[in-house]
Short mmCIF file of C-alpha atoms and ligand atoms in Angstrom, two decimals:
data_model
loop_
_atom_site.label_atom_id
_atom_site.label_comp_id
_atom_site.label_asym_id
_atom_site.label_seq_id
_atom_site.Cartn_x
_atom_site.Cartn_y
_atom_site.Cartn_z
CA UNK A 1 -21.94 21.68 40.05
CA UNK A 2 -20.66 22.87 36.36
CA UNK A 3 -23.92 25.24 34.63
CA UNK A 4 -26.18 22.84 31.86
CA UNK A 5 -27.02 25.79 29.58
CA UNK A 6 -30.13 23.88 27.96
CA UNK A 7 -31.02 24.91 24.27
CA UNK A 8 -27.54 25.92 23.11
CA UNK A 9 -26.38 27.10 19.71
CA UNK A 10 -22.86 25.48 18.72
CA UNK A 11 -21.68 27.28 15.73
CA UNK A 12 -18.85 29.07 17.80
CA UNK A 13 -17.70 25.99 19.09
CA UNK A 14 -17.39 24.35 15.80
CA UNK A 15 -14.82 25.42 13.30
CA UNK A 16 -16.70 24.78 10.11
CA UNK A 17 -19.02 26.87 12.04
CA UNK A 18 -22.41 24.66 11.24
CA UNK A 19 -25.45 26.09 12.62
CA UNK A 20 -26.68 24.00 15.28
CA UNK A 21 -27.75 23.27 18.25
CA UNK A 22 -27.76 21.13 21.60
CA UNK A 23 -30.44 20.10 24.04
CA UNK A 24 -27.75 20.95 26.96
CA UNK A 25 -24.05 22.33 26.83
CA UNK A 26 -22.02 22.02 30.02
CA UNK A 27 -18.22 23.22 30.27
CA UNK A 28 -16.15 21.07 32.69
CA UNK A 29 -12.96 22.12 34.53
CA UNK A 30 -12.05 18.97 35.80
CA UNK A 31 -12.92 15.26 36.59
CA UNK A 32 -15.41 15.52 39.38
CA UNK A 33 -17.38 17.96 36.95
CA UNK A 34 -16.74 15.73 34.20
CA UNK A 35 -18.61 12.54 36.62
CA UNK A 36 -21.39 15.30 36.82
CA UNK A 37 -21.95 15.93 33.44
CA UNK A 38 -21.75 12.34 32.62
CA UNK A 39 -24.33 11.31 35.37
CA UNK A 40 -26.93 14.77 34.38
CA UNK A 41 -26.88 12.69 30.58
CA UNK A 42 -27.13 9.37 31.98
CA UNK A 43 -30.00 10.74 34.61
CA UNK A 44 -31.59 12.77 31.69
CA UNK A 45 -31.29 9.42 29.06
CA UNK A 46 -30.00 11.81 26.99
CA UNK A 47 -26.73 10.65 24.57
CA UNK A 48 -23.31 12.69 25.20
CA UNK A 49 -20.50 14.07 23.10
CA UNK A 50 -17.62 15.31 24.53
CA UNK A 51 -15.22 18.40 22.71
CA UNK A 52 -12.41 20.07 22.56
CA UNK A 53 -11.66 23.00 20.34
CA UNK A 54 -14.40 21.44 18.02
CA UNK A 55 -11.61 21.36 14.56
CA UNK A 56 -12.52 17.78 13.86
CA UNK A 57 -16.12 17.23 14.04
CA UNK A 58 -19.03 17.95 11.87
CA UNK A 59 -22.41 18.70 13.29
CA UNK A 60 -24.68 17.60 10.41
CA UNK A 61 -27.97 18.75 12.31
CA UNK A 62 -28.61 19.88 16.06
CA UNK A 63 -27.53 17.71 18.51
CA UNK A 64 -30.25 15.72 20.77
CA UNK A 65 -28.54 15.35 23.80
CA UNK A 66 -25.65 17.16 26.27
CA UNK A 67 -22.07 18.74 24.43
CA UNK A 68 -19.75 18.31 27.42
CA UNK A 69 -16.50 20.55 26.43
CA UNK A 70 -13.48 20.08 28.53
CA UNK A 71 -11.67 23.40 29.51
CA UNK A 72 -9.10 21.44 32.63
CA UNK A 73 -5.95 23.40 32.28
CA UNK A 74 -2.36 22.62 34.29
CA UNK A 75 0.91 21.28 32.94
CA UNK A 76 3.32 19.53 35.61
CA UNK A 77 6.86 17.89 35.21
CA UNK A 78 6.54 14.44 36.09
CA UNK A 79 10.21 13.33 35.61
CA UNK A 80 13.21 14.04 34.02
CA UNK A 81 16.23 13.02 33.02
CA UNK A 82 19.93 13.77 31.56
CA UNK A 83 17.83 14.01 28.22
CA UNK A 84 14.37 14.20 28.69
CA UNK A 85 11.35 15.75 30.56
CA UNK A 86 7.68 14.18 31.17
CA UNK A 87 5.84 17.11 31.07
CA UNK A 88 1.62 15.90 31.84
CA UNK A 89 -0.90 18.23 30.30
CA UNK A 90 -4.54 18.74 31.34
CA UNK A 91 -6.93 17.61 28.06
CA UNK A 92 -8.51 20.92 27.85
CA UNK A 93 -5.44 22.88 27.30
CA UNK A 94 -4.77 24.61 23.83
CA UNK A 95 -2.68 22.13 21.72
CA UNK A 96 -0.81 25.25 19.84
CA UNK A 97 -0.09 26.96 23.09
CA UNK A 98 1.43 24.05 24.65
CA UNK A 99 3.61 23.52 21.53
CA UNK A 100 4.58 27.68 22.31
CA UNK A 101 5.23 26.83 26.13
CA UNK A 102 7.44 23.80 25.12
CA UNK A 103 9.19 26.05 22.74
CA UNK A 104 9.60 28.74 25.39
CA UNK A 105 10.57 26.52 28.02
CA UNK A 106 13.45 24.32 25.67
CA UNK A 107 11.68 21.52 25.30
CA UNK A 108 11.48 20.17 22.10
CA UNK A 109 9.69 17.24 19.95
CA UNK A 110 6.25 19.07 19.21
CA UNK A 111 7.54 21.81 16.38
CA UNK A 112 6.83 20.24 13.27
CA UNK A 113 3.08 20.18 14.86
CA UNK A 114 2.76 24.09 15.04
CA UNK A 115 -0.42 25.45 14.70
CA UNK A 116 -2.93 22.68 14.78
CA UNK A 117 -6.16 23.70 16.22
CA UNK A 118 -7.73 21.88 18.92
CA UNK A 119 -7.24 20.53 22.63
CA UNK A 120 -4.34 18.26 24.17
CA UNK A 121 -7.21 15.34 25.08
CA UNK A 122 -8.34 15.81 21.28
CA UNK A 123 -4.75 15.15 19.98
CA UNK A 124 -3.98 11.26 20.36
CA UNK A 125 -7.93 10.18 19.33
CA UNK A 126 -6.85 10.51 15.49
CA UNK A 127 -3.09 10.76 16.43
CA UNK A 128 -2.91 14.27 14.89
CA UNK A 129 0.30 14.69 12.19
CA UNK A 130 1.61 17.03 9.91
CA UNK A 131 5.40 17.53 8.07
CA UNK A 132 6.55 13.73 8.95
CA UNK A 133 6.09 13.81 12.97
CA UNK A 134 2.72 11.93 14.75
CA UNK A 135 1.88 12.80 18.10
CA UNK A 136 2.34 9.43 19.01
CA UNK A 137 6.08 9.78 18.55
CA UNK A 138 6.16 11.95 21.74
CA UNK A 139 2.98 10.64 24.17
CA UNK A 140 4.38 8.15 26.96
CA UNK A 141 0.70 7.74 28.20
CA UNK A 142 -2.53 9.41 28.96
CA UNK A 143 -5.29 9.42 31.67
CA UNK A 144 -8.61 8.61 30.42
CA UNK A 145 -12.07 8.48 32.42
CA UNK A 146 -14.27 5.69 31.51
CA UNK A 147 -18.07 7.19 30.60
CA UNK A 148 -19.52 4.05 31.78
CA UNK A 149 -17.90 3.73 35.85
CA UNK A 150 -16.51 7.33 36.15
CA UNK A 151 -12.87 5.30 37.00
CA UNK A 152 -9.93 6.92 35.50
CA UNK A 153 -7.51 4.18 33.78
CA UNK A 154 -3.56 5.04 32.48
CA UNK A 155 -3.29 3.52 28.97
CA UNK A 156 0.57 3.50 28.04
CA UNK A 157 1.52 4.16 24.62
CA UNK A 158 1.46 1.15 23.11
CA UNK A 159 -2.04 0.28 24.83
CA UNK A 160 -3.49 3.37 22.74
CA UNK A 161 -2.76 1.70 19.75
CA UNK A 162 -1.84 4.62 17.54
CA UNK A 163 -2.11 4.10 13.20
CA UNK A 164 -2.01 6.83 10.65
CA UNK A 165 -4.99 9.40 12.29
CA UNK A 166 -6.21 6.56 13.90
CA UNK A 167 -5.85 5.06 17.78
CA UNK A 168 -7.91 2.62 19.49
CA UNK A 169 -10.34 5.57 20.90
CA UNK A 170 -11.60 5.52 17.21
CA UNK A 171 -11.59 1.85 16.94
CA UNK A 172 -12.70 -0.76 19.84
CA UNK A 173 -13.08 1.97 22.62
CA UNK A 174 -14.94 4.59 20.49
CA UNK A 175 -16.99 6.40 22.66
CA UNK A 176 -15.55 4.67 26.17
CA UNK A 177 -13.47 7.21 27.53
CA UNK A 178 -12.59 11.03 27.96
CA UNK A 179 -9.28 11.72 28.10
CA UNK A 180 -8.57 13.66 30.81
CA UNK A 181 -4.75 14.21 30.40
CA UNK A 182 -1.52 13.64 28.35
CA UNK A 183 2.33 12.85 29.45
CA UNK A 184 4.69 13.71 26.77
CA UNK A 185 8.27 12.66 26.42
CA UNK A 186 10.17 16.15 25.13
CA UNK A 187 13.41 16.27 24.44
CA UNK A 188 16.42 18.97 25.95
CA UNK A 189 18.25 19.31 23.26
CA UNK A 190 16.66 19.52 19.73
CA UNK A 191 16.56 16.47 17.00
CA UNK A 192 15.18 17.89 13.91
CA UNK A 193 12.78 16.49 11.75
CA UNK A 194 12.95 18.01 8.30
CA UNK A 195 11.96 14.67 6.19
CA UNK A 196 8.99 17.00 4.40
CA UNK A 197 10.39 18.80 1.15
CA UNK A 198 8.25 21.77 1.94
CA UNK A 199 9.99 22.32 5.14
CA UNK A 200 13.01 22.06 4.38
CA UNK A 201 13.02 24.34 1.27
CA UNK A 202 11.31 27.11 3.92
CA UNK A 203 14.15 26.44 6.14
CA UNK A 204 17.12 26.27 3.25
CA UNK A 205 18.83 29.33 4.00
CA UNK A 206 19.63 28.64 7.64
CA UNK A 207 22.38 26.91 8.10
CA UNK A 208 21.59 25.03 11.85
CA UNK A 209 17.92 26.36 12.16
CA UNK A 210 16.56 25.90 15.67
CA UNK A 211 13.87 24.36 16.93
CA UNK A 212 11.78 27.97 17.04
CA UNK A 213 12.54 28.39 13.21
CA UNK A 214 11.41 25.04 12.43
CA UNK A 215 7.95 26.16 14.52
CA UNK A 216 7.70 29.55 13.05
CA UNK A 217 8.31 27.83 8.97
CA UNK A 218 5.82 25.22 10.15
CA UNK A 219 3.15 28.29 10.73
CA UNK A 220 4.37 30.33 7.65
CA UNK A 221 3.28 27.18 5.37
CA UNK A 222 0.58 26.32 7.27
CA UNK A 223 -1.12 29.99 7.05
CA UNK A 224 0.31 30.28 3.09
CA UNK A 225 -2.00 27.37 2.28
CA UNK A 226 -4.69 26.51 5.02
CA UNK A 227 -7.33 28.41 4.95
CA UNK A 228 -7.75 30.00 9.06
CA UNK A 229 -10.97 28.86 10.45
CA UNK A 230 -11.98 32.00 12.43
CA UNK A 231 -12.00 33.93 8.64
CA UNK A 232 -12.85 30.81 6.49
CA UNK A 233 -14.66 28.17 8.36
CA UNK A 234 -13.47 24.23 8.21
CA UNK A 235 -11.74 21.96 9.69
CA UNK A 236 -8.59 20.65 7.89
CA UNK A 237 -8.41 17.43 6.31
CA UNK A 238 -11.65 16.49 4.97
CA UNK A 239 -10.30 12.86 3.93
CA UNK A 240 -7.84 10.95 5.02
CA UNK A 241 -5.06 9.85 2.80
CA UNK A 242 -6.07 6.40 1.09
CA UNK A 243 -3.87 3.77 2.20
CA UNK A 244 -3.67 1.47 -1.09
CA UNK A 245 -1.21 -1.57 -2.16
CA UNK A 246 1.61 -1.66 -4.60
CA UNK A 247 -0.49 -3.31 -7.22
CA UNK A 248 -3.33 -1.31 -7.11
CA UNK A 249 -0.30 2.02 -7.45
CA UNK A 250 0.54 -0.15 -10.90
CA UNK A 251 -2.68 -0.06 -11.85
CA UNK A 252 -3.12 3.76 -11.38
CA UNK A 253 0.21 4.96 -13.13
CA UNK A 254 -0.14 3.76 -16.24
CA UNK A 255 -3.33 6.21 -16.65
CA UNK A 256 -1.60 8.47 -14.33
CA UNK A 257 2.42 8.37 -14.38
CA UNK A 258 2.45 11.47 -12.05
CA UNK A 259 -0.15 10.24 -9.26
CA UNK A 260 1.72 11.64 -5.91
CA UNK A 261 2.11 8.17 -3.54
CA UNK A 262 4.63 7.65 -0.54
CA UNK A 263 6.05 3.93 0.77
CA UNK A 264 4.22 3.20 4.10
CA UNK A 265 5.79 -0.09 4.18
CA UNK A 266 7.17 -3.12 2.03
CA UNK A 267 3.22 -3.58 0.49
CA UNK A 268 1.22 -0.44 0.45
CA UNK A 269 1.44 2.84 -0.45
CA UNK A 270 -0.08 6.26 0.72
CA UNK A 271 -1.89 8.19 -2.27
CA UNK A 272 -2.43 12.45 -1.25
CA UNK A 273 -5.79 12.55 -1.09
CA UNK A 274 -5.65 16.44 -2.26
CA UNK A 275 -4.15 15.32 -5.56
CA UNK A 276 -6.69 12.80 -6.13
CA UNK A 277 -9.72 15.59 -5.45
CA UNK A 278 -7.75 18.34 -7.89
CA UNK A 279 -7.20 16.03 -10.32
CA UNK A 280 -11.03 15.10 -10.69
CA UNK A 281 -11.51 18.49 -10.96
CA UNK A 282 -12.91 19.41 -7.37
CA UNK A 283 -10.38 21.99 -6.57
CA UNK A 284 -11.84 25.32 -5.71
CA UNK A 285 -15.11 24.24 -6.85
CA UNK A 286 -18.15 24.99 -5.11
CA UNK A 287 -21.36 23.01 -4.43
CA UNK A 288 -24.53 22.38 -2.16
CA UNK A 289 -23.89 25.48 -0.60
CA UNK A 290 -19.80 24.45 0.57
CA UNK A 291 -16.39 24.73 -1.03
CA UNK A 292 -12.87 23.21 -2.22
CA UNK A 293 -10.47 25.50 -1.00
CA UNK A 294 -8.09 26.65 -4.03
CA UNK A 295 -4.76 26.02 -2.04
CA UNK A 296 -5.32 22.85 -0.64
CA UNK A 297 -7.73 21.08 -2.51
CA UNK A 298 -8.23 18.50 0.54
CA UNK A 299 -9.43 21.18 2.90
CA UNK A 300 -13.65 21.94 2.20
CA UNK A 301 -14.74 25.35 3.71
CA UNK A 302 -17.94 26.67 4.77
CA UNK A 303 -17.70 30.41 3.75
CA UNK A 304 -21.44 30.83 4.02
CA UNK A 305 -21.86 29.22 7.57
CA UNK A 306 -24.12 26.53 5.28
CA UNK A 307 -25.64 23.40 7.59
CA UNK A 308 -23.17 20.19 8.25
CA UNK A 309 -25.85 18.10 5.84
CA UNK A 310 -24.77 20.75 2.95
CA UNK A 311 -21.06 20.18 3.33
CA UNK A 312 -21.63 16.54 3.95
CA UNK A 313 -23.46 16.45 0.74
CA UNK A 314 -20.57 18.08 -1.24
CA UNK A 315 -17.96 15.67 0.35
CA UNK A 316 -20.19 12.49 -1.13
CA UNK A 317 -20.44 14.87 -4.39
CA UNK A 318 -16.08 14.36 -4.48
CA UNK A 319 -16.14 10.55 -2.78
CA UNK A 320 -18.49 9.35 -5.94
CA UNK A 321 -16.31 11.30 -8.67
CA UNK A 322 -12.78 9.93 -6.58
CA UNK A 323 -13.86 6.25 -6.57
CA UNK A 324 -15.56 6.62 -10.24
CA UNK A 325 -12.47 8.16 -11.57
CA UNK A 326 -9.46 6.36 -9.75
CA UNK A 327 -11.14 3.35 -7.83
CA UNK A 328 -9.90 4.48 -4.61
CA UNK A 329 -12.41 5.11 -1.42
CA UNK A 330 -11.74 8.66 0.24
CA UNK A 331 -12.31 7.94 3.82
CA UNK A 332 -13.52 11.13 5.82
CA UNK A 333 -11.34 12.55 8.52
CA UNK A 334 -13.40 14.49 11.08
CA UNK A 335 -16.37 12.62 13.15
CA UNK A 336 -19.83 13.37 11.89
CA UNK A 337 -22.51 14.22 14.49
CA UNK A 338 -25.12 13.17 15.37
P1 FAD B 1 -12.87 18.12 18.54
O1 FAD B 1 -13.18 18.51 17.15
O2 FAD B 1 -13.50 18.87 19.64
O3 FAD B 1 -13.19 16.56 18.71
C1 FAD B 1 -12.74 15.66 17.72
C2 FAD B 1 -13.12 14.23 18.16
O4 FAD B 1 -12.37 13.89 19.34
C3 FAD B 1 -14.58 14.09 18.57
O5 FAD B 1 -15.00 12.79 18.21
C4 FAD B 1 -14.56 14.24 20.08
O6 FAD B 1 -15.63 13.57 20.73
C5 FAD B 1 -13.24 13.60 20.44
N1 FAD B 1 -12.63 14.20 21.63
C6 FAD B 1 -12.23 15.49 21.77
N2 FAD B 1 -11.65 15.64 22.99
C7 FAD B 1 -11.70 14.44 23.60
C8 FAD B 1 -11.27 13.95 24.87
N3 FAD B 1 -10.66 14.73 25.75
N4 FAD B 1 -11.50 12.64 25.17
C9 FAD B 1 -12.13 11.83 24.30
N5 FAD B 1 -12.55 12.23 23.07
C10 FAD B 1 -12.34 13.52 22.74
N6 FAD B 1 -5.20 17.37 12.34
C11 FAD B 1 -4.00 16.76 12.19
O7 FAD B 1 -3.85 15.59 12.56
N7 FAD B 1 -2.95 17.40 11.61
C12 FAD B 1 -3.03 18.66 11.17
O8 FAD B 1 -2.06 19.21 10.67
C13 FAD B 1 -4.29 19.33 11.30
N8 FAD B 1 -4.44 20.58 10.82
C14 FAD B 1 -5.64 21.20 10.91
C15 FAD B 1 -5.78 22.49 10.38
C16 FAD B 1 -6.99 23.16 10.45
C17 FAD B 1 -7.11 24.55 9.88
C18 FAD B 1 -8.10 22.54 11.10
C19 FAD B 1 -9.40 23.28 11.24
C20 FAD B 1 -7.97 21.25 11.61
C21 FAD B 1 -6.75 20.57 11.52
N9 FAD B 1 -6.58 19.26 12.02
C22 FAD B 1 -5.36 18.64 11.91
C23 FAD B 1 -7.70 18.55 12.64
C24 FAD B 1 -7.90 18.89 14.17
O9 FAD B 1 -7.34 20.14 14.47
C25 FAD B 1 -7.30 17.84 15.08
O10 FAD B 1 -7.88 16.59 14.83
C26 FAD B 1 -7.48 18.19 16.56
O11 FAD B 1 -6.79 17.26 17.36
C27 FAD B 1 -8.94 18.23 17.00
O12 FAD B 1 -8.98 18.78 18.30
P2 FAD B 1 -10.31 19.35 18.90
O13 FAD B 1 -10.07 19.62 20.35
O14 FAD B 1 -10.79 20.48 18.10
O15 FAD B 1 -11.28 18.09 18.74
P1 NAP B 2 1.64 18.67 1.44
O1 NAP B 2 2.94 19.06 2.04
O2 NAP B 2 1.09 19.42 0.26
O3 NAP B 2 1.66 17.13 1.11
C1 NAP B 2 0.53 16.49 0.52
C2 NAP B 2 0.37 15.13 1.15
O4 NAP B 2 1.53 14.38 0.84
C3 NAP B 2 0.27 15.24 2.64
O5 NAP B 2 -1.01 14.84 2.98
C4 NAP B 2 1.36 14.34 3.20
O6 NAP B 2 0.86 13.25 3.96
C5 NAP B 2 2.05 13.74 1.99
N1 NAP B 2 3.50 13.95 2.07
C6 NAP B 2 4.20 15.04 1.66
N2 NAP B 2 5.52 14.83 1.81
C7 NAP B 2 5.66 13.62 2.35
C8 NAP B 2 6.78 12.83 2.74
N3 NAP B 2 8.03 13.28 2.61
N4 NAP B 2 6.55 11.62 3.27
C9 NAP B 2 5.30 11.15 3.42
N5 NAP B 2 4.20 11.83 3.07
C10 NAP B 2 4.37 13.04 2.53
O7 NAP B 2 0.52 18.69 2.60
P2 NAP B 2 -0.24 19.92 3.27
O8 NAP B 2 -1.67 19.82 2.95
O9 NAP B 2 0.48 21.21 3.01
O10 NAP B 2 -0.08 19.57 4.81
C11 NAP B 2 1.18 19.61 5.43
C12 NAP B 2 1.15 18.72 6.65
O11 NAP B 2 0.17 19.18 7.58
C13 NAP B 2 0.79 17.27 6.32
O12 NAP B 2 1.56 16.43 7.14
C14 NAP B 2 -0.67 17.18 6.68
O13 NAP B 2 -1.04 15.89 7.15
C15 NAP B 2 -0.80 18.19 7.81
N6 NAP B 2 -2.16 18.76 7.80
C16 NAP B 2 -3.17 18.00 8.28
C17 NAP B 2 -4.46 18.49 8.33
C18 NAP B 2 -5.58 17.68 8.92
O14 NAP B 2 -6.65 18.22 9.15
N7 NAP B 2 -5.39 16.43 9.18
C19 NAP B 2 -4.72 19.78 7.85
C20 NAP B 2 -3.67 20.50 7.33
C21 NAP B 2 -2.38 19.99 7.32
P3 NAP B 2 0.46 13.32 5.51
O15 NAP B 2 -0.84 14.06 5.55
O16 NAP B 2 0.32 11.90 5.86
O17 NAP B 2 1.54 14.01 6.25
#
């Protein structure tokens, strides 16, 4: 029977490091525990969320119910082939130390996704992404345990239905399952992807850089600009990139000739959300108690530990001045709770 600690503060198990707290926390180690914590909150009528690492959510008061965190560890070859290794991955495993134990073990596909905080169960809910690769590119399928029966069901990749930071766990099964582990397709031998100027300028004076120099560039951006969560509390991405359509881009650059956009397909366009906020003058501004970070002015911190209503407030402080100034909605990245 996994311990219910009842009355539980969360701030060190959320990276913006909000100050609040749950009726019951329980840490689970694997899916029989996971059953038990699901039947204590169904027993107790009490509602549930489940975490990981806790990078993506914010907590904007205390939470009436049970956290459930998954901590299930194990990684096990599957299958393999000429070319490629299955390697399945417990949900509660560290997402950056599984990219280091691919690395280590010459298995490739997961570099350009150095560094992200979280868990491996976390990573295909928003279909995490950074420098031009998706996790989706590399998942074959996942495990998932349904809240409502306790059965665990296989979805293959294509059932997950993975968009830009988006997969059907965000959509029509929000809130359905727990993912309880993740089968990757990694590669032997190494097939770059440097399609993001900034990483290939870092990587410019190597003339075949490796996998593990792609990895280590990836972090030396990553820690030149984002802000790290255990000094600086947040988490990321505070908006997602608006997804807009070639008129609407027409519209925008006659105002703004230099507004930064990038072809998704044929019809639409993706606008950096970052530039949007700087140029309406958010970036390392401070308000209601939160911040713009200077570097990255997409990324809001939390340098005085304020509460999840106070950083809320300042992201509806930059959503107003984004859609008054450009007409474009900012949609927000990480899951508000409760
Ligand atoms: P949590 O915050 O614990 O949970 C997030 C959501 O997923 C919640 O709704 C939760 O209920 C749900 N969830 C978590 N685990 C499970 C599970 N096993 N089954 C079902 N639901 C679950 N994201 C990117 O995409 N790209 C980046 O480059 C990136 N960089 C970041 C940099 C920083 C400094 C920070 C702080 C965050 C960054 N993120 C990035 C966001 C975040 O790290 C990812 O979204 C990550 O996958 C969240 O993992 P987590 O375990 O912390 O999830
Ligand atoms: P950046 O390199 O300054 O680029 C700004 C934005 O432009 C990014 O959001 C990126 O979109 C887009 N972009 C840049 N080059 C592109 C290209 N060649 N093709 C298509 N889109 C391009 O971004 P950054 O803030 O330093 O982040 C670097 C990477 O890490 C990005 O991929 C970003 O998504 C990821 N990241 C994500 C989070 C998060 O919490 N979600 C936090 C930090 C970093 P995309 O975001 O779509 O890639």
């Amino acid at each position: 029977m996994p311990l219910f600690l009842p009355h539980f503060n969360l701030q060190k198990l959320n990276t913006l490091a909000v100050p609040a707290v749950a009726n019951f926390y329980v840490a689970v180690q694997d899916d029989d525990e996971l059953r038990e914590a699901l039947t204590f909150a169904r027993t107790e009528n009490l509602p549930l969320v489940v975490i990981g690492g806790g990078s993506n959510i914010v907590l904007r008061a205390d939470f009436p119910g049970v956290v459930i965190q998954l901590k299930s560890q194990g990684k096990e070859v599957v299958a393999e082939d000429e070319h490629f290794v299955w390697l399945k991955v417990a949900a509660g495993e560290n997402w950056h130390h599984l990219v280091e134990y691919t690395l280590d073990n010459a298995l490739y596909g997961l570099e350009n996704l150095s560094l992200i905080p979280g868990s491996v169960g976390a990573a295909p809910i928003q279909n995490i992404g950074a420098y031009g690769v998706e996790v989706k590119d590399l998942i074959t399928e996942l495990s998932a345990l349904e809240i409502r029966s306790g059965i665990v069901v296989n979805f293959t990749n294509e059932s997950c239905r993975f968009d830009y930071r988006d997969s059907i766990f965000k959509q029509a099964l929000k809130d359905q399952y727990v993912i309880t582990s993740v089968t990757f397709r990694l590669r032997k031998t190494a097939q770059l992807n440097l399609s993001y100027p900034a990483l290939r300028d870092a990587l410019a004076g190597l003339d075949n850089p490796s996998p593990q120099a792609v990895s280590e560039a990836v972090i030396a951006i990553r820690q030149s600009k984002l802000p790290d969560p255990a000094l600086t509390p947040n988490v990321g991405s505070f908006f997602k990139n608006p997804i807009i359509n070639l008129a609407q881009l027409q519209v925008l650059r006659t105002t703004y000739p230099d507004i930064v956009s990038y072809p998704v397909d044929t019809a639409r366009v993706k606008l950096a959300a970052g530039w949007l906020i700087d140029r309406a003058g958010w970036r390392g501004k401070e308000a209601a108690g939160a911040k713009v970070h200077a570097q990255q002015a997409l990324v809001l911190t939390n340098p005085d530990r304020a509460s999840g209503a106070r950083v809320l407030a300042l992201a509806e402080l930059i959503q107003q001045s984004v859609r008054a100034q450009f007409g474009v909605t900012l949609e927000m990245e990480p899951r508000v709770y409760p």
